[in-house]
Amino acid sequence: MIQFNYSQNLLFSDADMQQHQEEISKVYQQLTTKSGKGNDFLGWLDLPEETDEVLLNQIQSCANRLERQSEIVVVIGIGGSYLGARAVIEALQHSYKGFSPFSDNHAPYVTYAGNNISEDNLCELLEVLDHKDYSLIVISKSGTTTEPAIAFRILKKHCEDKYGKEWAKQRIVAITDKTRGALKQMADANGYETFVIPDDVGGRYSVLTPVGLLPIAVAGFDIRQLIAGARAMRHELLSQTNLNDNIAQQYALIRYLLYQSGKKIELMVAYNPKLAFFIEWYKQLFGESEGKEGKGIFPTGATFSTDLHSLGQYIQEGERHLFETVLSIQQSRFQVPIPEDAENLDKLNYLLGKSIQEINLTAEEGTRMAHVDGKVPNLRLIVPKVDENNLGQLIYFFEFSCALGGYLLDINPFDQPGVEAYKKNMFRLLGKPQ
Ligand code: PA5
């Protein structure tokens, strides 16, 4: 299981934390008895138990079909209808998968569209798709979001022009609401294979529904293990009801206490670039959940050691308003020892025989010491290795902690009223009919 260590948070001892047992127990109760704000959006809480073999088999067989007919699968979606799938896929897939023959599985290359309104980005994708066999997975809970709708209109036409209208239908899968929205209507009218996003699961909590599971299965990863990891974490968090033993309570509470002490920014850090999109997923989950009513920690992220050569100076000596949470991965997948070099002109022979992972973990330790010396509170999630099971645990852990954090701030962690502001302006400027 993943572990959590807050001993280097600099400001609060275990005894300080214990004084807030009642406060955290109250919000834990609200969440687990489904009596808090936004309780009609708590479907994610039980997803790991409720996702049954029938659904998993349907998802897997759809994924197998898409795999057989595609070199590329384009996942069209934005926000919660995009980030979870990409977070897991990028964490697990070969970093250079596009450069076959080095890829480590035969699954299609999964790429993404509809998560921006860049004309260049879309046109470059179309250029690639001219020369490849491909399928589309279009995801939108509301079925009306502008960015994926534009991308889908264009990609659907490309697909129909390339394969013919009837064959194109076999290459398009829609994931949307069970009854509402334009995408549902289009799927029904065209007979696309369709998966449902449950009513009581909001976008950013939906990675363990078909929204995440289908793209992850298409990319060749084990969705049963992902669910198993989430289920194990669910069991852990629901059976350990006290602060002493419940790592989500600990994480939510220490974040809240740090926030109240003026630490307004959380820097989520990984020492592995494969986790960059996991950090993007975390940013959306916490940003959209907590940032409202003039409250909330600003969630941001960094990849070390890369960003130690850019943000490192600020973190060490800039304004003291941030704390760091490290995704500390203990084992790498590959091992490359530092080779001997008789000339030693680069002066690296002192590292002889050490693996890159050992050096990376040492960089992590050295950085932690330096940042703690520089008065940056350090929290640590210790993850044995990056695999489906551990990612499932992390997903459920962060979702649960985020909900607790929202309740500590006394806000509804499951709505996102602020997201509408830019849309209203854009629609007015574009002259969208009312
Ligand atoms: O978390 C959320 O609710 C949002 O980020 C949505 O996922 C995002 O806006 C996309 O919405 P939809 O799935 O309706 O297209």
PDB file of C-alpha atoms in Angstrom, residues 72 74-77 111-131 134 136-138 146-159:
ATOM      1  CA  ILE A  72      -4.003   5.401 -33.402  1.00  0.00           C
ATOM      2  CA  VAL A  74      -7.869   9.656 -30.575  1.00  0.00           C
ATOM      3  CA  VAL A  75      -9.486  10.441 -27.210  1.00  0.00           C
ATOM      4  CA  ILE A  76     -11.604  13.580 -27.551  1.00  0.00           C
ATOM      5  CA  GLY A  77     -12.482  15.339 -24.281  1.00  0.00           C
ATOM      6  CA  THR A 111      -3.491  10.594 -28.554  1.00  0.00           C
ATOM      7  CA  TYR A 112      -5.811  13.407 -27.535  1.00  0.00           C
ATOM      8  CA  ALA A 113      -7.968  16.132 -29.088  1.00  0.00           C
ATOM      9  CA  GLY A 114     -10.655  18.547 -27.984  1.00  0.00           C
ATOM     10  CA  ASN A 115      -8.734  19.702 -24.918  1.00  0.00           C
ATOM     11  CA  ASN A 116      -7.894  23.096 -26.435  1.00  0.00           C
ATOM     12  CA  ILE A 117      -9.057  25.305 -29.318  1.00  0.00           C
ATOM     13  CA  SER A 118      -5.775  25.364 -31.194  1.00  0.00           C
ATOM     14  CA  GLU A 119      -6.321  25.170 -34.939  1.00  0.00           C
ATOM     15  CA  ASP A 120      -2.683  24.198 -35.517  1.00  0.00           C
ATOM     16  CA  ASN A 121      -2.886  21.353 -33.048  1.00  0.00           C
ATOM     17  CA  LEU A 122      -5.972  19.897 -34.723  1.00  0.00           C
ATOM     18  CA  CYS A 123      -4.653  20.355 -38.262  1.00  0.00           C
ATOM     19  CA  GLU A 124      -1.397  18.612 -37.384  1.00  0.00           C
ATOM     20  CA  LEU A 125      -3.381  15.695 -35.985  1.00  0.00           C
ATOM     21  CA  LEU A 126      -5.446  15.526 -39.204  1.00  0.00           C
ATOM     22  CA  GLU A 127      -2.214  15.342 -41.199  1.00  0.00           C
ATOM     23  CA  VAL A 128      -1.146  12.314 -39.177  1.00  0.00           C
ATOM     24  CA  LEU A 129      -4.572  10.668 -39.446  1.00  0.00           C
ATOM     25  CA  ASP A 130      -4.462  10.981 -43.254  1.00  0.00           C
ATOM     26  CA  HIS A 131      -1.796   8.277 -43.161  1.00  0.00           C
ATOM     27  CA  TYR A 134      -7.566   5.229 -36.475  1.00  0.00           C
ATOM     28  CA  LEU A 136     -12.217   7.968 -32.082  1.00  0.00           C
ATOM     29  CA  ILE A 137     -13.401   7.881 -28.479  1.00  0.00           C
ATOM     30  CA  VAL A 138     -15.439  11.000 -27.803  1.00  0.00           C
ATOM     31  CA  THR A 146     -17.471  23.433 -26.981  1.00  0.00           C
ATOM     32  CA  GLU A 147     -13.841  22.266 -27.238  1.00  0.00           C
ATOM     33  CA  PRO A 148     -14.533  18.538 -27.728  1.00  0.00           C
ATOM     34  CA  ALA A 149     -17.636  19.304 -29.824  1.00  0.00           C
ATOM     35  CA  ILE A 150     -15.553  21.288 -32.347  1.00  0.00           C
ATOM     36  CA  ALA A 151     -12.837  18.625 -32.467  1.00  0.00           C
ATOM     37  CA  PHE A 152     -15.399  15.842 -32.842  1.00  0.00           C
ATOM     38  CA  ARG A 153     -17.243  17.571 -35.664  1.00  0.00           C
ATOM     39  CA  ILE A 154     -13.996  17.876 -37.631  1.00  0.00           C
ATOM     40  CA  LEU A 155     -12.593  14.437 -36.776  1.00  0.00           C
ATOM     41  CA  LYS A 156     -15.934  12.730 -37.453  1.00  0.00           C
ATOM     42  CA  LYS A 157     -16.016  14.284 -40.928  1.00  0.00           C
ATOM     43  CA  HIS A 158     -12.407  13.202 -41.554  1.00  0.00           C
ATOM     44  CA  CYS A 159     -13.275   9.679 -40.439  1.00  0.00           C
TER      45      CYS A 159
END
